[in-house]
CSV table of N, CA and C in Angstrom, one decimal:
chain,number,residue,atom,x,y,z
A,97,MET,N,0.8,-1.2,0.0
A,97,MET,CA,0.0,0.0,0.0
A,97,MET,C,0.9,1.2,0.0
A,98,LYS,N,0.6,2.2,-0.8
A,98,LYS,CA,1.3,3.4,-0.9
A,98,LYS,C,0.8,4.4,0.1
A,99,LEU,N,1.6,5.4,0.5
A,99,LEU,CA,1.2,6.4,1.4
A,99,LEU,C,0.0,7.1,1.0
A,100,LYS,N,-0.2,7.4,-0.3
A,100,LYS,CA,-1.3,8.1,-0.8
A,100,LYS,C,-2.6,7.3,-0.6
A,101,ASP,N,-2.5,6.0,-0.4
A,101,ASP,CA,-3.7,5.1,-0.1
A,101,ASP,C,-4.0,5.0,1.4
A,102,PHE,N,-3.1,5.6,2.2
A,102,PHE,CA,-3.3,5.5,3.6
A,102,PHE,C,-4.7,6.0,4.0
A,103,ASP,N,-5.4,5.3,4.9
A,103,ASP,CA,-6.7,5.7,5.3
A,103,ASP,C,-6.9,5.1,6.7
A,104,PHE,N,-7.8,5.8,7.4
A,104,PHE,CA,-8.1,5.4,8.8
A,104,PHE,C,-9.5,5.9,9.1
A,105,ARG,N,-10.1,5.4,10.2
A,105,ARG,CA,-11.3,5.9,10.7
A,105,ARG,C,-11.1,6.2,12.2
A,106,ILE,N,-12.0,7.0,12.7
A,106,ILE,CA,-11.8,7.5,14.1
A,106,ILE,C,-13.1,7.1,14.9
A,107,TRP,N,-12.9,6.4,16.0
A,107,TRP,CA,-13.9,6.0,16.9
A,107,TRP,C,-13.9,7.0,18.1
A,108,ASP,N,-14.9,7.8,18.3
A,108,ASP,CA,-15.0,8.7,19.4
A,108,ASP,C,-15.5,8.0,20.6
A,109,THR,N,-14.6,7.8,21.6
A,109,THR,CA,-14.9,7.0,22.8
A,109,THR,C,-15.9,7.7,23.7
A,110,GLU,N,-15.9,9.0,23.7
A,110,GLU,CA,-16.8,9.8,24.5
A,110,GLU,C,-18.3,9.7,24.1
A,111,ASN,N,-18.5,9.9,22.8
A,111,ASN,CA,-19.8,9.9,22.2
A,111,ASN,C,-20.2,8.5,21.6
A,112,ARG,N,-19.3,7.6,21.7
A,112,ARG,CA,-19.5,6.2,21.2
A,112,ARG,C,-20.0,6.1,19.8
A,113,LYS,N,-19.3,6.8,18.9
A,113,LYS,CA,-19.7,6.7,17.5
A,113,LYS,C,-18.5,7.0,16.6
A,114,TYR,N,-18.5,6.7,15.4
A,114,TYR,CA,-17.4,7.0,14.5
A,114,TYR,C,-17.6,8.5,14.1
A,115,VAL,N,-16.4,9.2,14.0
A,115,VAL,CA,-16.4,10.6,13.7
A,115,VAL,C,-16.8,10.7,12.2
A,116,ASN,N,-17.7,11.6,12.0
A,116,ASN,CA,-18.3,11.8,10.6
A,116,ASN,C,-17.2,12.1,9.6
A,117,GLU,N,-17.3,11.4,8.5
A,117,GLU,CA,-16.3,11.6,7.4
A,117,GLU,C,-16.1,13.1,7.0
A,118,ASN,N,-17.2,13.8,6.9
A,118,ASN,CA,-17.2,15.2,6.5
A,118,ASN,C,-16.5,16.0,7.5
A,119,TYR,N,-16.7,15.7,8.8
A,119,TYR,CA,-16.0,16.4,9.9
A,119,TYR,C,-14.5,16.1,9.8
A,120,ALA,N,-14.2,14.9,9.6
A,120,ALA,CA,-12.7,14.5,9.6
A,120,ALA,C,-12.0,15.1,8.4
A,121,LYS,N,-12.7,15.3,7.3
A,121,LYS,CA,-12.1,15.9,6.1
A,121,LYS,C,-11.7,17.3,6.3
A,122,ASN,N,-12.4,18.0,7.2
A,122,ASN,CA,-12.0,19.4,7.5
A,122,ASN,C,-10.8,19.6,8.3
A,123,TYR,N,-10.2,18.5,8.8
A,123,TYR,CA,-9.0,18.6,9.6
A,123,TYR,C,-7.8,17.9,9.0
A,124,HIS,N,-6.7,18.4,9.2
A,124,HIS,CA,-5.4,17.7,8.9
A,124,HIS,C,-5.1,16.9,10.2
A,125,CYS,N,-4.6,15.7,10.0
A,125,CYS,CA,-4.2,14.9,11.1
A,125,CYS,C,-2.7,14.7,11.1
A,126,VAL,N,-2.1,14.9,12.2
A,126,VAL,CA,-0.7,14.8,12.4
A,126,VAL,C,-0.4,13.8,13.5
A,127,GLY,N,0.4,12.7,13.1
A,127,GLY,CA,0.8,11.8,14.1
A,127,GLY,C,2.0,12.3,14.9
A,128,ILE,N,2.0,12.0,16.2
A,128,ILE,CA,3.1,12.5,17.0
A,128,ILE,C,3.7,11.3,17.7
A,129,VAL,N,5.1,11.2,17.7
A,129,VAL,CA,5.7,10.1,18.4
A,129,VAL,C,6.2,10.7,19.7
A,130,LYS,N,6.6,9.9,20.7
A,130,LYS,CA,6.9,10.3,22.0
A,130,LYS,C,8.4,10.8,22.1
A,131,TRP,N,8.7,11.7,21.3
A,131,TRP,CA,10.0,12.4,21.5
A,131,TRP,C,10.0,13.7,20.7
A,132,PHE,N,10.7,14.7,21.2
A,132,PHE,CA,10.7,16.0,20.6
A,132,PHE,C,12.0,16.7,21.1
A,133,GLU,N,12.3,17.8,20.4
A,133,GLU,CA,13.4,18.7,20.9
A,133,GLU,C,12.7,19.9,21.5
A,134,ASN,N,13.2,20.2,22.7
A,134,ASN,CA,12.6,21.3,23.4
A,134,ASN,C,13.2,22.6,22.8
A,135,PHE,N,12.8,23.7,23.3
A,135,PHE,CA,13.3,25.0,22.7
A,135,PHE,C,14.8,25.2,22.9
A,136,LEU,N,15.4,24.5,23.8
A,136,LEU,CA,16.9,24.7,24.0
A,136,LEU,C,17.7,23.7,23.1
A,137,GLY,N,17.0,22.9,22.3
A,137,GLY,CA,17.6,22.0,21.4
A,137,GLY,C,18.0,20.6,22.1
A,138,GLU,N,17.5,20.4,23.3
A,138,GLU,CA,17.8,19.2,24.0
A,138,GLU,C,16.7,18.2,23.6
A,139,THR,N,17.1,17.0,23.3
A,139,THR,CA,16.2,15.9,22.9
A,139,THR,C,15.5,15.3,24.1
A,140,GLN,N,14.2,15.3,24.1
A,140,GLN,CA,13.5,14.6,25.2
A,140,GLN,C,13.0,13.3,24.6
A,141,ASP,N,13.6,12.2,25.0
A,141,ASP,CA,13.3,10.9,24.5
A,141,ASP,C,12.5,10.0,25.5
A,142,PHE,N,11.2,9.9,25.3
A,142,PHE,CA,10.4,9.2,26.2
A,142,PHE,C,10.4,7.7,25.8
A,143,ASN,N,10.1,7.4,24.6
A,143,ASN,CA,10.2,6.0,24.1
A,143,ASN,C,9.9,6.1,22.6
A,144,LYS,N,10.9,6.0,21.8
A,144,LYS,CA,10.7,6.1,20.4
A,144,LYS,C,9.9,5.0,19.8
A,145,ASN,N,9.6,4.0,20.5
A,145,ASN,CA,8.8,2.9,20.0
A,145,ASN,C,7.3,3.1,20.3
A,146,GLU,N,7.0,4.0,21.1
A,146,GLU,CA,5.6,4.3,21.5
A,146,GLU,C,5.0,5.4,20.7
A,147,PHE,N,3.8,5.2,20.3
A,147,PHE,CA,3.1,6.2,19.6
A,147,PHE,C,2.4,7.1,20.6
A,148,PHE,N,2.5,8.4,20.4
A,148,PHE,CA,1.9,9.4,21.4
A,148,PHE,C,0.5,9.7,21.1
A,149,GLY,N,0.1,10.0,19.9
A,149,GLY,CA,-1.2,10.4,19.6
A,149,GLY,C,-1.4,11.1,18.3
A,150,PHE,N,-2.5,11.7,18.1
A,150,PHE,CA,-2.8,12.4,16.9
A,150,PHE,C,-3.3,13.9,17.3
A,151,GLN,N,-2.9,14.8,16.5
A,151,GLN,CA,-3.3,16.2,16.7
A,151,GLN,C,-4.1,16.6,15.4
A,152,PHE,N,-5.2,17.2,15.5
A,152,PHE,CA,-6.0,17.6,14.4
A,152,PHE,C,-6.0,19.1,14.3
A,153,PHE,N,-5.8,19.6,13.1
A,153,PHE,CA,-5.8,21.0,12.8
A,153,PHE,C,-6.9,21.3,11.7
A,154,ASN,N,-7.7,22.4,12.0
A,154,ASN,CA,-8.7,22.8,11.0
A,154,ASN,C,-8.1,23.2,9.7
A,155,ARG,N,-8.5,22.7,8.6
A,155,ARG,CA,-8.0,23.1,7.3
A,155,ARG,C,-8.3,24.5,6.9
A,156,HIS,N,-9.4,25.0,7.4
A,156,HIS,CA,-9.9,26.3,7.0
A,156,HIS,C,-9.5,27.5,7.9
A,157,GLU,N,-8.7,27.2,8.9
A,157,GLU,CA,-8.3,28.3,9.9
A,157,GLU,C,-6.8,28.3,9.9
A,158,SER,N,-6.2,29.5,10.1
A,158,SER,CA,-4.8,29.6,10.2
A,158,SER,C,-4.4,29.5,11.7
A,159,GLY,N,-3.1,29.4,12.0
A,159,GLY,CA,-2.6,29.3,13.3
A,159,GLY,C,-2.5,27.8,13.8
A,160,CYS,N,-2.2,27.7,15.1
A,160,CYS,CA,-1.9,26.3,15.6
A,160,CYS,C,-3.1,25.8,16.4
A,161,GLY,N,-4.3,26.3,16.1
A,161,GLY,CA,-5.4,25.7,16.9
A,161,GLY,C,-5.7,24.3,16.5
A,162,GLY,N,-6.4,23.6,17.2
A,162,GLY,CA,-6.7,22.2,16.9
A,162,GLY,C,-7.1,21.5,18.2
A,163,PHE,N,-7.1,20.2,18.2
A,163,PHE,CA,-7.4,19.5,19.4
A,163,PHE,C,-6.6,18.2,19.3
A,164,ASN,N,-6.3,17.7,20.5
A,164,ASN,CA,-5.6,16.4,20.6
A,164,ASN,C,-6.6,15.3,20.7
A,165,ALA,N,-6.4,14.3,19.9
A,165,ALA,CA,-7.4,13.2,19.8
A,165,ALA,C,-7.0,12.0,20.7
A,166,THR,N,-5.9,12.1,21.4
A,166,THR,CA,-5.3,11.0,22.1
A,166,THR,C,-6.3,10.5,23.2
A,167,GLU,N,-7.0,11.4,23.9
A,167,GLU,CA,-7.8,11.0,25.0
A,167,GLU,C,-9.1,10.5,24.6
A,168,PHE,N,-9.7,10.9,23.5
A,168,PHE,CA,-11.1,10.5,23.2
A,168,PHE,C,-11.3,9.7,22.0
A,169,ALA,N,-10.2,9.4,21.3
A,169,ALA,CA,-10.3,8.7,20.0
A,169,ALA,C,-9.5,7.5,19.9
A,170,GLU,N,-10.1,6.5,19.2
A,170,GLU,CA,-9.3,5.3,18.8
A,170,GLU,C,-9.2,5.4,17.3
A,171,ILE,N,-7.9,5.3,16.8
A,171,ILE,CA,-7.7,5.4,15.4
A,171,ILE,C,-7.6,4.0,14.9
A,172,GLU,N,-8.4,3.6,13.9
A,172,GLU,CA,-8.4,2.3,13.3
A,172,GLU,C,-7.9,2.4,11.8
A,173,LEU,N,-6.8,1.7,11.5
A,173,LEU,CA,-6.2,1.8,10.2
A,173,LEU,C,-6.9,0.9,9.2
A,174,TRP,N,-6.8,1.4,8.0
A,174,TRP,CA,-7.3,0.6,6.8
A,174,TRP,C,-6.2,-0.4,6.5
A,175,THR,N,-6.6,-1.7,6.3
A,175,THR,CA,-5.7,-2.8,6.1
A,175,THR,C,-5.1,-2.7,4.7
A,176,GLY,N,-5.7,-2.0,3.8
A,176,GLY,CA,-5.4,-2.0,2.4
A,176,GLY,C,-6.2,-3.1,1.6
A,177,MET,N,-7.0,-3.8,2.4
A,177,MET,CA,-7.9,-4.9,1.8
A,177,MET,C,-9.3,-4.4,1.6
A,178,ILE,N,-10.0,-5.0,0.6
A,178,ILE,CA,-11.4,-4.7,0.3
A,178,ILE,C,-12.1,-6.1,0.3
A,179,ASP,N,-13.3,-6.1,0.9
A,179,ASP,CA,-14.1,-7.3,1.0
A,179,ASP,C,-14.8,-7.6,-0.3
A,180,LYS,N,-15.6,-8.7,-0.4
A,180,LYS,CA,-16.2,-9.1,-1.6
A,180,LYS,C,-17.2,-8.1,-2.1
A,181,ASN,N,-17.7,-7.2,-1.3
A,181,ASN,CA,-18.7,-6.2,-1.7
A,181,ASN,C,-18.0,-4.9,-2.0
A,182,GLY,N,-16.7,-4.8,-2.0
A,182,GLY,CA,-16.0,-3.6,-2.3
A,182,GLY,C,-15.8,-2.6,-1.1
A,183,LYS,N,-16.1,-3.1,0.1
A,183,LYS,CA,-16.0,-2.3,1.3
A,183,LYS,C,-14.6,-2.5,1.9
A,184,LYS,N,-14.0,-1.3,2.3
A,184,LYS,CA,-12.7,-1.4,2.9
A,184,LYS,C,-12.8,-2.1,4.3
A,185,ILE,N,-11.7,-2.9,4.5
A,185,ILE,CA,-11.6,-3.6,5.8
A,185,ILE,C,-10.6,-2.9,6.7
A,186,TYR,N,-11.1,-2.5,7.8
A,186,TYR,CA,-10.3,-1.7,8.8
A,186,TYR,C,-10.0,-2.6,10.0
A,187,GLU,N,-9.0,-2.1,10.7
A,187,GLU,CA,-8.6,-2.7,12.0
A,187,GLU,C,-9.9,-2.6,12.9
A,188,GLY,N,-10.3,-3.7,13.5
A,188,GLY,CA,-11.5,-3.7,14.4
A,188,GLY,C,-12.7,-4.2,13.7
A,189,ASP,N,-12.6,-4.4,12.4
A,189,ASP,CA,-13.8,-4.9,11.7
A,189,ASP,C,-14.0,-6.4,12.0
A,190,ILE,N,-15.3,-6.8,11.9
A,190,ILE,CA,-15.7,-8.2,12.0
A,190,ILE,C,-16.1,-8.7,10.7
A,191,VAL,N,-15.5,-9.8,10.2
A,191,VAL,CA,-15.7,-10.3,8.9
A,191,VAL,C,-16.1,-11.8,9.0
A,192,LYS,N,-16.8,-12.2,7.9
A,192,LYS,CA,-17.1,-13.7,7.7
A,192,LYS,C,-16.4,-14.2,6.5
A,193,ASN,N,-15.9,-15.4,6.5
A,193,ASN,CA,-15.3,-16.0,5.4
A,193,ASN,C,-16.4,-17.0,4.7
A,194,ARG,N,-15.9,-17.7,3.7
A,194,ARG,CA,-16.9,-18.5,2.9
A,194,ARG,C,-17.4,-19.7,3.7
A,195,ASP,N,-16.7,-20.1,4.8
A,195,ASP,CA,-17.1,-21.2,5.7
A,195,ASP,C,-18.0,-20.6,6.8
A,196,LEU,N,-18.3,-19.4,6.7
A,196,LEU,CA,-19.2,-18.7,7.7
A,196,LEU,C,-18.5,-18.6,9.1
A,197,ASP,N,-17.2,-18.6,9.1
A,197,ASP,CA,-16.5,-18.4,10.3
A,197,ASP,C,-16.5,-16.9,10.6
A,198,THR,N,-16.6,-16.4,11.8
A,198,THR,CA,-16.5,-15.0,12.1
A,198,THR,C,-15.1,-14.7,12.7
A,199,LEU,N,-14.5,-13.7,12.1
A,199,LEU,CA,-13.2,-13.3,12.4
A,199,LEU,C,-13.1,-11.8,12.8
A,200,LEU,N,-12.1,-11.4,13.6
A,200,LEU,CA,-11.9,-10.0,14.0
A,200,LEU,C,-10.5,-9.6,13.4
A,201,CYS,N,-10.5,-8.5,12.7
A,201,CYS,CA,-9.3,-8.0,12.1
A,201,CYS,C,-8.5,-7.2,13.1
A,202,LEU,N,-7.3,-7.6,13.4
A,202,LEU,CA,-6.4,-7.0,14.4
A,202,LEU,C,-5.1,-6.6,13.8
A,203,PHE,N,-4.4,-5.6,14.4
A,203,PHE,CA,-3.0,-5.3,14.0
A,203,PHE,C,-2.1,-6.0,14.9
A,204,ASP,N,-1.2,-6.8,14.4
A,204,ASP,CA,-0.2,-7.5,15.2
A,204,ASP,C,1.0,-6.6,15.3
A,205,LYS,N,1.2,-6.0,16.5
A,205,LYS,CA,2.3,-5.0,16.7
A,205,LYS,C,3.6,-5.6,16.7
A,206,HIS,N,3.7,-6.9,17.1
A,206,HIS,CA,5.0,-7.6,17.1
A,206,HIS,C,5.6,-7.9,15.7
A,207,ASN,N,4.7,-8.2,14.8
A,207,ASN,CA,5.1,-8.6,13.5
A,207,ASN,C,4.8,-7.5,12.4
A,208,LEU,N,4.1,-6.4,12.9
A,208,LEU,CA,3.7,-5.3,12.0
A,208,LEU,C,2.9,-5.8,10.8
A,209,ARG,N,1.8,-6.4,11.1
A,209,ARG,CA,0.9,-6.9,10.0
A,209,ARG,C,-0.5,-7.0,10.6
A,210,PHE,N,-1.4,-7.1,9.7
A,210,PHE,CA,-2.8,-7.3,10.1
A,210,PHE,C,-3.1,-8.8,10.1
A,211,VAL,N,-3.8,-9.3,11.1
A,211,VAL,CA,-4.2,-10.7,11.2
A,211,VAL,C,-5.7,-10.8,11.4
A,212,PHE,N,-6.3,-11.9,11.2
A,212,PHE,CA,-7.7,-12.2,11.5
A,212,PHE,C,-7.8,-13.2,12.6
A,213,LYS,N,-8.4,-12.9,13.7
A,213,LYS,CA,-8.6,-13.8,14.8
A,213,LYS,C,-10.0,-14.4,14.8
A,214,TYR,N,-10.1,-15.7,14.8
A,214,TYR,CA,-11.4,-16.3,14.9
A,214,TYR,C,-12.0,-15.9,16.2
A,215,ILE,N,-13.3,-15.5,16.1
A,215,ILE,CA,-14.0,-15.0,17.3
A,215,ILE,C,-14.1,-16.0,18.4
A,216,ASN,N,-14.5,-17.2,18.1
A,216,ASN,CA,-14.8,-18.2,19.2
A,216,ASN,C,-13.7,-19.3,19.3
A,217,ARG,N,-12.5,-19.0,18.8
A,217,ARG,CA,-11.4,-19.9,18.9
A,217,ARG,C,-10.1,-19.1,19.2
A,218,LYS,N,-9.1,-19.8,19.6
A,218,LYS,CA,-7.8,-19.1,19.9
A,218,LYS,C,-6.9,-19.0,18.7
A,219,GLU,N,-7.3,-19.5,17.6
A,219,GLU,CA,-6.5,-19.5,16.4
A,219,GLU,C,-6.5,-18.1,15.7
A,220,TYR,N,-5.5,-17.9,14.9
A,220,TYR,CA,-5.3,-16.7,14.1
A,220,TYR,C,-5.2,-17.2,12.7
A,221,ASP,N,-5.6,-16.4,11.7
A,221,ASP,CA,-5.4,-16.6,10.3
A,221,ASP,C,-4.5,-15.5,9.9
A,222,ILE,N,-3.3,-15.8,9.5
A,222,ILE,CA,-2.3,-14.7,9.2
A,222,ILE,C,-2.8,-13.7,8.1
A,223,CYS,N,-3.3,-14.2,7.0
A,223,CYS,CA,-3.8,-13.3,6.0
A,223,CYS,C,-4.7,-14.1,5.0
A,224,TYR,N,-5.4,-13.4,4.3
A,224,TYR,CA,-6.2,-14.0,3.2
A,224,TYR,C,-5.7,-13.5,1.9
A,225,THR,N,-5.5,-14.4,1.0
A,225,THR,CA,-5.0,-13.9,-0.3
A,225,THR,C,-6.2,-13.7,-1.2
A,226,ALA,N,-7.3,-14.3,-0.9
A,226,ALA,CA,-8.5,-14.1,-1.8
A,226,ALA,C,-9.5,-13.3,-1.0
A,227,MET,N,-9.4,-12.0,-1.2
A,227,MET,CA,-10.3,-11.1,-0.5
A,227,MET,C,-11.8,-11.2,-0.9
A,228,ASP,N,-12.0,-11.8,-2.0
A,228,ASP,CA,-13.4,-12.0,-2.5
A,228,ASP,C,-14.2,-13.0,-1.6
A,229,ILE,N,-13.5,-13.6,-0.7
A,229,ILE,CA,-14.3,-14.6,0.2
A,229,ILE,C,-14.6,-13.9,1.5
A,230,LEU,N,-14.1,-12.7,1.8
A,230,LEU,CA,-14.4,-12.1,3.1
A,230,LEU,C,-15.5,-11.1,2.9
A,231,GLU,N,-16.3,-10.9,4.0
A,231,GLU,CA,-17.4,-9.9,4.0
A,231,GLU,C,-17.4,-9.2,5.3
A,232,VAL,N,-17.3,-7.9,5.3
A,232,VAL,CA,-17.4,-7.1,6.6
A,232,VAL,C,-18.9,-7.2,7.1
A,233,ILE,N,-19.1,-7.6,8.3
A,233,ILE,CA,-20.4,-7.7,8.9
A,233,ILE,C,-20.6,-6.8,10.1
A,234,GLY,N,-19.6,-6.1,10.5
A,234,GLY,CA,-19.7,-5.2,11.6
A,234,GLY,C,-18.3,-4.8,12.1
A,235,ASN,N,-18.3,-4.3,13.4
A,235,ASN,CA,-17.0,-3.9,14.0
A,235,ASN,C,-17.1,-4.0,15.5
A,236,ILE,N,-16.0,-4.0,16.2
A,236,ILE,CA,-16.0,-4.2,17.6
A,236,ILE,C,-16.7,-3.2,18.5
A,237,HIS,N,-17.0,-2.0,18.0
A,237,HIS,CA,-17.7,-1.0,18.7
A,237,HIS,C,-19.2,-1.1,18.6
A,238,GLU,N,-19.7,-1.2,17.4
A,238,GLU,CA,-21.1,-1.2,17.2
A,238,GLU,C,-21.7,-2.6,17.2
A,239,ASN,N,-20.9,-3.6,17.3
A,239,ASN,CA,-21.4,-5.0,17.3
A,239,ASN,C,-20.8,-5.8,18.4
A,240,ALA,N,-20.9,-5.3,19.7
A,240,ALA,CA,-20.2,-5.9,20.8
A,240,ALA,C,-20.7,-7.3,21.1
A,241,ASP,N,-21.8,-7.8,20.5
A,241,ASP,CA,-22.3,-9.1,20.8
A,241,ASP,C,-21.4,-10.2,20.2
A,242,PHE,N,-20.5,-9.8,19.3
A,242,PHE,CA,-19.6,-10.8,18.7
A,242,PHE,C,-18.5,-11.2,19.6
């Protein structure tokens, strides 16, 4: 997947809903890692392997206004995969395969890849090469019964 294809969705944990796409399009999103140089040029290194959060800036206003989404938002990345109906598969989506197994799409932080975990089993499926057999049927936030 190329950077121009990078996509994500935002789950608002306070209001318990996905952030409206039109709302999100009005903001630039900037990822922040846990290190920075302070004004004296000294590097403050908290942990370069940890992600700090996202900062959003309004596209239509100048200045440094914006809001930090770290506390109220969960960012779910697009896997780069599309299901049999042409719908994007995101981290946190619940999918069914042709055998009617229900799987949860997760990001494996240790191996830096997306995997599918069977809902009622301990097994994982590393990846699917035939996306035309998967169908998105929900997500972990709006379909908690899975």
